[in-house]
Coordinates of C-alpha atoms in Angstrom, one line a residue:
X413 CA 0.0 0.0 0.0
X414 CA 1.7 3.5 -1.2
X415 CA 1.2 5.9 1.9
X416 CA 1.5 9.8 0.9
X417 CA 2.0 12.6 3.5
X418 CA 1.4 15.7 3.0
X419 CA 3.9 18.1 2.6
X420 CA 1.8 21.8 3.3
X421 CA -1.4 22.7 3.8
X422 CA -2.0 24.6 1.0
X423 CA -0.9 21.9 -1.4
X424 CA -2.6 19.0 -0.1
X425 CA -5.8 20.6 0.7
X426 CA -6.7 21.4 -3.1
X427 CA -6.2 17.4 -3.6
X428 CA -8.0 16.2 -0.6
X429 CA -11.7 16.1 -0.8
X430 CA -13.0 18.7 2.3
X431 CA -14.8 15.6 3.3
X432 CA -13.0 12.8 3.4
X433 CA -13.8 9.8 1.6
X434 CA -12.7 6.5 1.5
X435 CA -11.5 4.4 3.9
X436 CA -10.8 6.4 7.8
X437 CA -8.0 4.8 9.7
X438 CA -6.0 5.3 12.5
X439 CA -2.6 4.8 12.3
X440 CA 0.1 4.8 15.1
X441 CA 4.0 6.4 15.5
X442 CA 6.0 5.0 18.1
X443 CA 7.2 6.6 20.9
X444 CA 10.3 5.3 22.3
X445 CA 11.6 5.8 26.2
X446 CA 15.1 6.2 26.3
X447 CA 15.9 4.6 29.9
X448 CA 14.5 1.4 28.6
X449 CA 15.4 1.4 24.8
X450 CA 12.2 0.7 24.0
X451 CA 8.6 1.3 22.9
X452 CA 6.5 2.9 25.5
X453 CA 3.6 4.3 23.4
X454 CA 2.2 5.3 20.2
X455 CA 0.5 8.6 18.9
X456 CA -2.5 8.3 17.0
X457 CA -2.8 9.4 13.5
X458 CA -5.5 9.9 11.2
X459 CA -5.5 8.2 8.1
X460 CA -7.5 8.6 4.5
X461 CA -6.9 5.7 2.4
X462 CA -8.6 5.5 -1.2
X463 CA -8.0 3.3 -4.0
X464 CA -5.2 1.6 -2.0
X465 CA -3.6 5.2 -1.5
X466 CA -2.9 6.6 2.4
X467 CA -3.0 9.8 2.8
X468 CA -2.7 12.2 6.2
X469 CA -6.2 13.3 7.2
X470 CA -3.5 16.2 9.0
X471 CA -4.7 19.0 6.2
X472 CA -8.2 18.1 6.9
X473 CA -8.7 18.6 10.8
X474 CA -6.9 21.8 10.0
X475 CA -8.9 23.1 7.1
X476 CA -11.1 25.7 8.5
X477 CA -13.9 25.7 5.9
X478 CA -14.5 22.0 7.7
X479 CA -17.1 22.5 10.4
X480 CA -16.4 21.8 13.6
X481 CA -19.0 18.8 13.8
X482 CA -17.7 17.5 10.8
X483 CA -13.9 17.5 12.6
X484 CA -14.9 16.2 15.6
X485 CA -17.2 13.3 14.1
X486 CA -14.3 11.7 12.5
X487 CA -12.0 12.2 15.1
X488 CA -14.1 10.2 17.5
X489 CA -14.2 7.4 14.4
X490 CA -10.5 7.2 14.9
X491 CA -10.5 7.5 18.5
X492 CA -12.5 4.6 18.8
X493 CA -10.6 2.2 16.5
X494 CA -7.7 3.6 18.7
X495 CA -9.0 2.3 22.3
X496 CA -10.5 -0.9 20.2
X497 CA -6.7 -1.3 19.4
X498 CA -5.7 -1.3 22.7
X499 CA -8.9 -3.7 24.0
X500 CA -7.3 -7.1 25.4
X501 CA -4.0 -6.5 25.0
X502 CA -2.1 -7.7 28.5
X503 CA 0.2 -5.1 28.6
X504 CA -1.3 -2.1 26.4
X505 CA 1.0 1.4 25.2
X506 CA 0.5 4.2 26.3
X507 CA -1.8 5.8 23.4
X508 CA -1.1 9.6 22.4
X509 CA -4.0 11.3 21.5
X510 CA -4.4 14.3 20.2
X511 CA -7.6 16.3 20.8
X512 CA -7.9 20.3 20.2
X513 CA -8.6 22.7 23.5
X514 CA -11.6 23.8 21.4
X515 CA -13.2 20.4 21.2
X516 CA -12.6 19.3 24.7
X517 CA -13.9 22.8 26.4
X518 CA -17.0 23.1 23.9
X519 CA -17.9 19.3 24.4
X520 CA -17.6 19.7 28.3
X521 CA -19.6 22.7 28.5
X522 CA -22.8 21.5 26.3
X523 CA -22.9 17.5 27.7
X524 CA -20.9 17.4 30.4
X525 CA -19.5 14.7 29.4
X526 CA -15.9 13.8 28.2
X527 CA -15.8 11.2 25.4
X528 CA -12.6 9.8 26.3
X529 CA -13.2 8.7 29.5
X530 CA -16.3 7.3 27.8
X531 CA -14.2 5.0 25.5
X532 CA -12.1 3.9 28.7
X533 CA -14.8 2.6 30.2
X534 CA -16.3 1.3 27.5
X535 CA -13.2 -0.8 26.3
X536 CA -11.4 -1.4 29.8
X537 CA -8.5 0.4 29.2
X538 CA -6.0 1.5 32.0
X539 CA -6.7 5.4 32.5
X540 CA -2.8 5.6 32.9
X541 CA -2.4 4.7 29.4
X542 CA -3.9 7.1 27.5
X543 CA -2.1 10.7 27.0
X544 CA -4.3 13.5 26.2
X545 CA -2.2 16.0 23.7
X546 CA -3.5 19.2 23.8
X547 CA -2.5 20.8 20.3
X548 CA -2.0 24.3 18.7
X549 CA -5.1 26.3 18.0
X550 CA -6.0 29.7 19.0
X551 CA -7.8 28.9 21.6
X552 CA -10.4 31.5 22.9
X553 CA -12.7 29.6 25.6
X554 CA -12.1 29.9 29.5
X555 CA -8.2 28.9 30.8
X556 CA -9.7 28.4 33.9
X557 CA -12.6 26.0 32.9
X558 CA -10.6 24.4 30.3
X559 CA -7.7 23.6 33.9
X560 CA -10.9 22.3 35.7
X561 CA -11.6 19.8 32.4
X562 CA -8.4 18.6 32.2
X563 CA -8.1 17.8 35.9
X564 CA -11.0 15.6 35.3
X565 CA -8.5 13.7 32.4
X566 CA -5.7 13.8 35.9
X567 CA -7.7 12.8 38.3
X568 CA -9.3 9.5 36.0
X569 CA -5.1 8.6 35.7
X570 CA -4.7 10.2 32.3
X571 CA -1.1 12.0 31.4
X572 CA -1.4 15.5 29.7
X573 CA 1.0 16.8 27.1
X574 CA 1.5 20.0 25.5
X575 CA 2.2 19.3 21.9
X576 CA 4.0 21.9 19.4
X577 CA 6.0 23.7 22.6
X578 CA 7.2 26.6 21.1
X579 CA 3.8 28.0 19.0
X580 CA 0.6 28.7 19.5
X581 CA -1.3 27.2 22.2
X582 CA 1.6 26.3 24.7
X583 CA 2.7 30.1 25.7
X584 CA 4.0 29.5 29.5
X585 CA 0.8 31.0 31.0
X586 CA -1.0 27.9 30.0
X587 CA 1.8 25.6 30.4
X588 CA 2.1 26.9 34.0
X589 CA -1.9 26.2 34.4
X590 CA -2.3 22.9 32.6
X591 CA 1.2 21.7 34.4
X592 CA 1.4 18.7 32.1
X593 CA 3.2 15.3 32.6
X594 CA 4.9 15.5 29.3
X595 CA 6.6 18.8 27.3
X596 CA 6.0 17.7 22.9
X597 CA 8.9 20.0 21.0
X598 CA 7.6 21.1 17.7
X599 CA 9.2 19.6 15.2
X600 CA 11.0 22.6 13.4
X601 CA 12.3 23.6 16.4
X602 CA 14.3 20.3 16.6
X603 CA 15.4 21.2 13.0
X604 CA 16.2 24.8 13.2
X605 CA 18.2 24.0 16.2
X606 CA 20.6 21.7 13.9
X607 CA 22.2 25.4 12.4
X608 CA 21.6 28.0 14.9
X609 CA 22.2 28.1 18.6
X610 CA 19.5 30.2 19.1
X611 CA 17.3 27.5 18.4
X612 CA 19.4 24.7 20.0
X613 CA 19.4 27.4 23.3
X614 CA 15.4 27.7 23.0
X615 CA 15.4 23.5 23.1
X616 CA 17.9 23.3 26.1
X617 CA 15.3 26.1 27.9
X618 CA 12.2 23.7 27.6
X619 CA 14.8 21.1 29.2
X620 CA 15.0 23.0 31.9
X621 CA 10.8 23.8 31.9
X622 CA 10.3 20.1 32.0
X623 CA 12.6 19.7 34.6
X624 CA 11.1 22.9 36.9
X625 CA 7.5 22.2 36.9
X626 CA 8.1 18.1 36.8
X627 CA 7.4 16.8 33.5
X628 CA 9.2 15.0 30.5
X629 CA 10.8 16.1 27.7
X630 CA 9.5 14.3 24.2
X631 CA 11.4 15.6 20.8
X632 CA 9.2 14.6 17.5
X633 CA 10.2 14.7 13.9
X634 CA 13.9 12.5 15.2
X635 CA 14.5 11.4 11.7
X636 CA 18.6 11.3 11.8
X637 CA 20.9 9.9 14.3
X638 CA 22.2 13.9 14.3
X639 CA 18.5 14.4 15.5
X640 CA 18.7 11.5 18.3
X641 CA 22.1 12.7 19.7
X642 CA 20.5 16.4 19.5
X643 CA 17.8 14.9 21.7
X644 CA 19.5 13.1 23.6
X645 CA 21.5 16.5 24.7
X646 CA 19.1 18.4 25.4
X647 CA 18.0 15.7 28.2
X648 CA 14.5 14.4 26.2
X649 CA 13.4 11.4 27.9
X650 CA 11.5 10.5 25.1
X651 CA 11.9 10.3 21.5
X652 CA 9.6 9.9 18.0
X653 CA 10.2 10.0 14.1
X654 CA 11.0 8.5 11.1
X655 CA 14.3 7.7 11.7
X656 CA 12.3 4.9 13.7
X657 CA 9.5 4.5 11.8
X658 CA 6.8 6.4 10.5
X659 CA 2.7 5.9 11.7
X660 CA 1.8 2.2 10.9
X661 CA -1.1 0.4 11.3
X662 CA 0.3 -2.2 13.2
X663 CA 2.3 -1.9 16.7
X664 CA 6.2 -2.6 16.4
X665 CA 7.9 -5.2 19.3
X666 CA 8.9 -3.3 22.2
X667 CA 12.5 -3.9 21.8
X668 CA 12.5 -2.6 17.8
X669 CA 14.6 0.0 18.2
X670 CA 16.9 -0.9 21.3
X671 CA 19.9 -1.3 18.9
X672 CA 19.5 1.7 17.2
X673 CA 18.8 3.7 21.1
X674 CA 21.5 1.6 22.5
X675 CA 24.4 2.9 19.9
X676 CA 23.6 6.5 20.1
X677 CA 23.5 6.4 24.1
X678 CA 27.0 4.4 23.7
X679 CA 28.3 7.3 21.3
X680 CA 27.0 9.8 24.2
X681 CA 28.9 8.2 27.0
X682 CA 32.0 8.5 24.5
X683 CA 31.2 12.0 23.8
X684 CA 31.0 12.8 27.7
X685 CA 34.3 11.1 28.5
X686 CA 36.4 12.6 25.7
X687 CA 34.7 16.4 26.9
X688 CA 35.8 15.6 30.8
X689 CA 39.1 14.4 29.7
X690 CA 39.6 17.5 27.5
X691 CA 38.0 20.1 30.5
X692 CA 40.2 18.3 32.9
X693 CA 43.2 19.2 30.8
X694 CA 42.2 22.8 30.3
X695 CA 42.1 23.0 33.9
X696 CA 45.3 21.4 34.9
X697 CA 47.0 23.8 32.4
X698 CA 44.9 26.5 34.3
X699 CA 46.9 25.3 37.3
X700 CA 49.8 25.5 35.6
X701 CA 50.1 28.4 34.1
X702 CA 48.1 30.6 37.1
X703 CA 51.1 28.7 39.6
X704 CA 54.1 29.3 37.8
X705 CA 56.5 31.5 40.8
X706 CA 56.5 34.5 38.7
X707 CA 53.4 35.2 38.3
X708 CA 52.4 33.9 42.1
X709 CA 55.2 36.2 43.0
X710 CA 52.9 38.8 41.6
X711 CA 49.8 38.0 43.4
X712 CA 51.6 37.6 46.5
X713 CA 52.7 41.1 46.6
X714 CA 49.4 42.3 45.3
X715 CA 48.1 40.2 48.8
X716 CA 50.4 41.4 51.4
X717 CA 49.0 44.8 51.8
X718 CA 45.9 42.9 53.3
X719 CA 46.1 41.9 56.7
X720 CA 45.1 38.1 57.0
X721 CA 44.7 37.8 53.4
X722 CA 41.6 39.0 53.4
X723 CA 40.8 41.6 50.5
X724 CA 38.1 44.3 51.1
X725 CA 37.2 45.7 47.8
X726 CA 35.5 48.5 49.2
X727 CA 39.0 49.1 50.8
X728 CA 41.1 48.9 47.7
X729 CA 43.1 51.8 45.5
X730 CA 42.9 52.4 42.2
X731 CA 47.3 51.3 42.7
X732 CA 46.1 48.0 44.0
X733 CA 43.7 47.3 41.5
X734 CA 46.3 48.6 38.8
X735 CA 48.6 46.1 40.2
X736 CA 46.0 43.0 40.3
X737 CA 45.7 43.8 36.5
X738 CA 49.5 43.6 35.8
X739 CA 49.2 40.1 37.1
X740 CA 46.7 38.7 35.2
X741 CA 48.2 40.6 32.3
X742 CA 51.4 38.2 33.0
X743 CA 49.7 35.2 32.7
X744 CA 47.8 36.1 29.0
X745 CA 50.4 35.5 26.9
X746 CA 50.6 31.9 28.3
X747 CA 46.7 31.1 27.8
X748 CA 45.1 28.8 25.5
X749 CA 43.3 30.9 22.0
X750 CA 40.1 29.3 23.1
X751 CA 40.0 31.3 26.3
X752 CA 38.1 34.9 26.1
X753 CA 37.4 36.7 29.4
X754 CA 40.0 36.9 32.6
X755 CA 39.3 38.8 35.6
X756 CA 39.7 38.4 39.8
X757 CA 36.9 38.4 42.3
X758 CA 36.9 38.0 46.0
X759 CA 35.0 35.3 47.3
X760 CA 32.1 37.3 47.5
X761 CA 31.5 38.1 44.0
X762 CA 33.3 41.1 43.7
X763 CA 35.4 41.8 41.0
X764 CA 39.0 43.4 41.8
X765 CA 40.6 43.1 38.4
X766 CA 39.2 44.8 35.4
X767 CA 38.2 42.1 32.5
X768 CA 40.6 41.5 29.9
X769 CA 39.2 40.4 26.8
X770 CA 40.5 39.0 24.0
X771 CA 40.2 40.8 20.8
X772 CA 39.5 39.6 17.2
X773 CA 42.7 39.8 15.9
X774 CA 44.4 38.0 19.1
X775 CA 45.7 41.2 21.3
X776 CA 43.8 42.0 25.0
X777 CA 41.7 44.9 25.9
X778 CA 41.0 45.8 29.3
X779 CA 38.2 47.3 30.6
X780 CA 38.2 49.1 34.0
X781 CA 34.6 49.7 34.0
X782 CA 33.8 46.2 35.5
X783 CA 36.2 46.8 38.6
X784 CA 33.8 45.8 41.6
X785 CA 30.6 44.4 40.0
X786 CA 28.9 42.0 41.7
X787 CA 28.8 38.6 40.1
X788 CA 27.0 36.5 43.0
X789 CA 24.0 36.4 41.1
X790 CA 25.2 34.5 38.0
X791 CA 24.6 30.6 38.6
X792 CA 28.5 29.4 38.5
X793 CA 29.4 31.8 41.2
X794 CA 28.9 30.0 44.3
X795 CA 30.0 26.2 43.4
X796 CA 33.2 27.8 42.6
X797 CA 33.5 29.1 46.1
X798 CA 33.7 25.0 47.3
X799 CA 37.5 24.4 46.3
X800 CA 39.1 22.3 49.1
X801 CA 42.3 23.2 50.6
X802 CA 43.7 20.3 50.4
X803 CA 44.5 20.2 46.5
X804 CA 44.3 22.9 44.3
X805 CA 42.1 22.5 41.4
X806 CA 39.9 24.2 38.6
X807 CA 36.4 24.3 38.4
X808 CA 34.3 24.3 35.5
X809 CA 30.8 25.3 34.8
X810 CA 28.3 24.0 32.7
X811 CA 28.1 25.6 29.4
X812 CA 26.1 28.6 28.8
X813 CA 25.6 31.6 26.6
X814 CA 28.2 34.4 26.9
X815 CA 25.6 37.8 27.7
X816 CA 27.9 40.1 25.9
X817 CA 29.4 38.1 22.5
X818 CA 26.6 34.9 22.7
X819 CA 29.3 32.3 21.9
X820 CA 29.0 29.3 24.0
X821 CA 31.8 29.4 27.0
X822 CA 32.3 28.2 30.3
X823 CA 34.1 29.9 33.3
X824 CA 36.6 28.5 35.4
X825 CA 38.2 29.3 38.2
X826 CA 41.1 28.9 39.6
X827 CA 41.9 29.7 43.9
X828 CA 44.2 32.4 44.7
X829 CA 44.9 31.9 48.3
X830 CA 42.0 31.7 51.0
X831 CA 40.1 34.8 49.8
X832 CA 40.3 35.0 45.7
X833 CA 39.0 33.1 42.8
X834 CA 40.4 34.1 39.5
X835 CA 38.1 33.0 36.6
X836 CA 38.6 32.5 32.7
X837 CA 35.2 32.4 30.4
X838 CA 36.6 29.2 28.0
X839 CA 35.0 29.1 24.7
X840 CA 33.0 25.9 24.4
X841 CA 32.5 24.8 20.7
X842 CA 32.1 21.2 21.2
X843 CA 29.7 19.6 19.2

């Protein structure tokens, strides 16, 4: 059987009838876990098949023109063949579904009824294995009400996802009232991401949202293993696409696709090693360099004015901070291309030194302005307060986005004595 999908809207809906005709099926796209390798689920996908021809009933629950009734009628035709699907099996998937904020609210508020929870009881499925997806459409009905509804999905055992994250519906108003179980990345995020770090930044954020507000990160439209080690970076639990298989009409074994899983996670671990062996090494010639006697020499003098060791940097001269800044400008010559940013701060925050940036063509610039800002605030500060006495050591943070040039860095720091932490913003290009 030849199966089409269509490629736009615009295109497939002056081909498709605006009713559809032919044979309505639902067809189903695995969704894989990756702690287990393997299948967890399925979202459900409408189907027009005519003359031995499938095509994606997508353009027509989008098409406008359609009424409502008309949208919601076959929908419910699918739905049903759906939880039929699932009837008897001893161990059912968990079923995606995805239903419009429109059709639940407006069903809801005429019957009072929800027909999901119908088709549960009807076929004896496990609440817990149906996902309601609540997709893009401007949705104008009560936020409020529609939170009420969808508790009644919660509190039945459903899970609620937010599909598309990143358009339309899922703005982080809703997502803060919904609070779903799963985060669904739209699909040209995960693609835009692949050439521009805005986009890979956007992707890591949603991480991060999953992470906050206790839900799971799911990344459609995988359909490379550039995609599934993209996904797999930005910390998605789970993962869906061709590059596993596209909707079917028949469920795959649960261990299809454990190889496949297996190999990238493999090629992960790698890629994790080889980055802490090469940070490890940037940090050891940190060390290095930051401990050779001339340029400790240096720091010690700048120290001894201080009784205790203990730098006040409401305290210090414009000398003092002049002579901090000759030291670090000792140990520039000596530092790796990849490192951008140097500058000293107490171990409060405060910044002594000036920053000294590398320039374009290679040469430093300092810039005075930034003597005694208060870096506390930024997110690395305070681990890198936790160096033991014992053994010296650098500290990395995770990698971020630089505020001022966007390039993605990590600071460092290095201890200099009881009372100073000298830190380097590293450019991080690794892929």
């Amino acid at each position: 059987m030849k199966e089409i999908f269509a490629i736009s809207h615009s295109d497939s809906n002056e081909s498709l009838p605006r009713f559809p005709q032919g044979e309505l099926l639902a067809y189903y796209q695995p969704i894989i876990a990756l702690e287990t390798r393997s299948v967890v689920g399925y979202e459900s996908l409408g189907r027009q098949v005519i003359d031995g021809t499938v095509r994606s009933l997508g353009p027509f629950f989008t098409d406008a023109r359609i009424p409502v009734q008309e949208h919601v009628r076959v929908d419910r035709l699918l739905r049903e063949q759906s939880f039929a699907k699932l009837n008897g099996l001893a161990h059912p998937p968990t079923l995606f579904l995805n239903l419009k904020p429109s059709w639940i609210y407006e069903q809801f508020k005429q019957t009072g009824e929800l027909h999901t929870l119908h088709l549960l009881r009807k076929y004896d499925i496990p609440a817990n294995r149906i996902c309601i997806e609540i997709t893009e459409e401007e949705f104008k009905g009560s936020m409020s009400e529609l939170n009420e509804i969808m508790n009644l999905y919660r509190e039945c055992g459903c899970q609620i996802a937010i599909d598309d994250i990143g358009t339309g519906f899922s703005n982080f108003d809703r997502i803060a009232q919904i609070q779903p179980n799963l985060l669904k990345v739209d699909v040209h995020l995960m693609k835009k991401s692949a050439s521009h770090k805005g986009y890979l930044g956007a992707l890591r954020s949603f991480s991060t949202l999953a992470e906050q507000i206790g839900a799971s990160l799911l990344i459609e439209g995988v359909e490379s293993s550039q995609d599934l080690k993209r996904a797999i970076e930005i910390g998605a639990r789970y993962v869906q696409g061709y590059l596993f298989s596209p909707a079917e009409r028949d469920f795959h074994p649960k261990d299809a696709f454990t190889s496949l899983i297996e190999a990238e996670l493999r090629e992960h671990r790698f890629r994790l090693r080889e980055s802490m062996e090469h940070w490890d090494e940037v940090g050891r010639r940190m060390i290095a360099t930051v401990f050779e006697r001339d340029i400790r020499d240096e720091f010690d003098q700048f120290m001894n004015p201080f009784p205790g060791a203990r730098i006040d940097a409401d305290l210090m001269s414009c000398e003092q901070a002049d002579r901090v800044d000759r030291a670090i400008a000792r140990i520039l010559p000596r530092l790796d291309d990849s490192c951008l940013r140097v500058y000293l701060c107490d171990n409060n925050g405060i910044q002594l030194s000036s920053n000294h940036i590398r320039t374009e063509d290679g040469h430093w610039r300092v810039e005075e302005e930034y003597r005694n800002a208060d870096w506390s605030w930024r997110p690395y500060f305070v681990p890198h307060l936790s160096h033991g006495e014992s053994r010296i050591e650098a500290k990395l943070s995770l990698r971020y986005s630089d505020l001022d040039s966007h390039a993605w860095i990590r600071t460092a720091s290095v201890p200099i004595g009881s009372s100073l932490l000298l830190l380097m913003d590293i450019e991080d290009n690794q892929d």
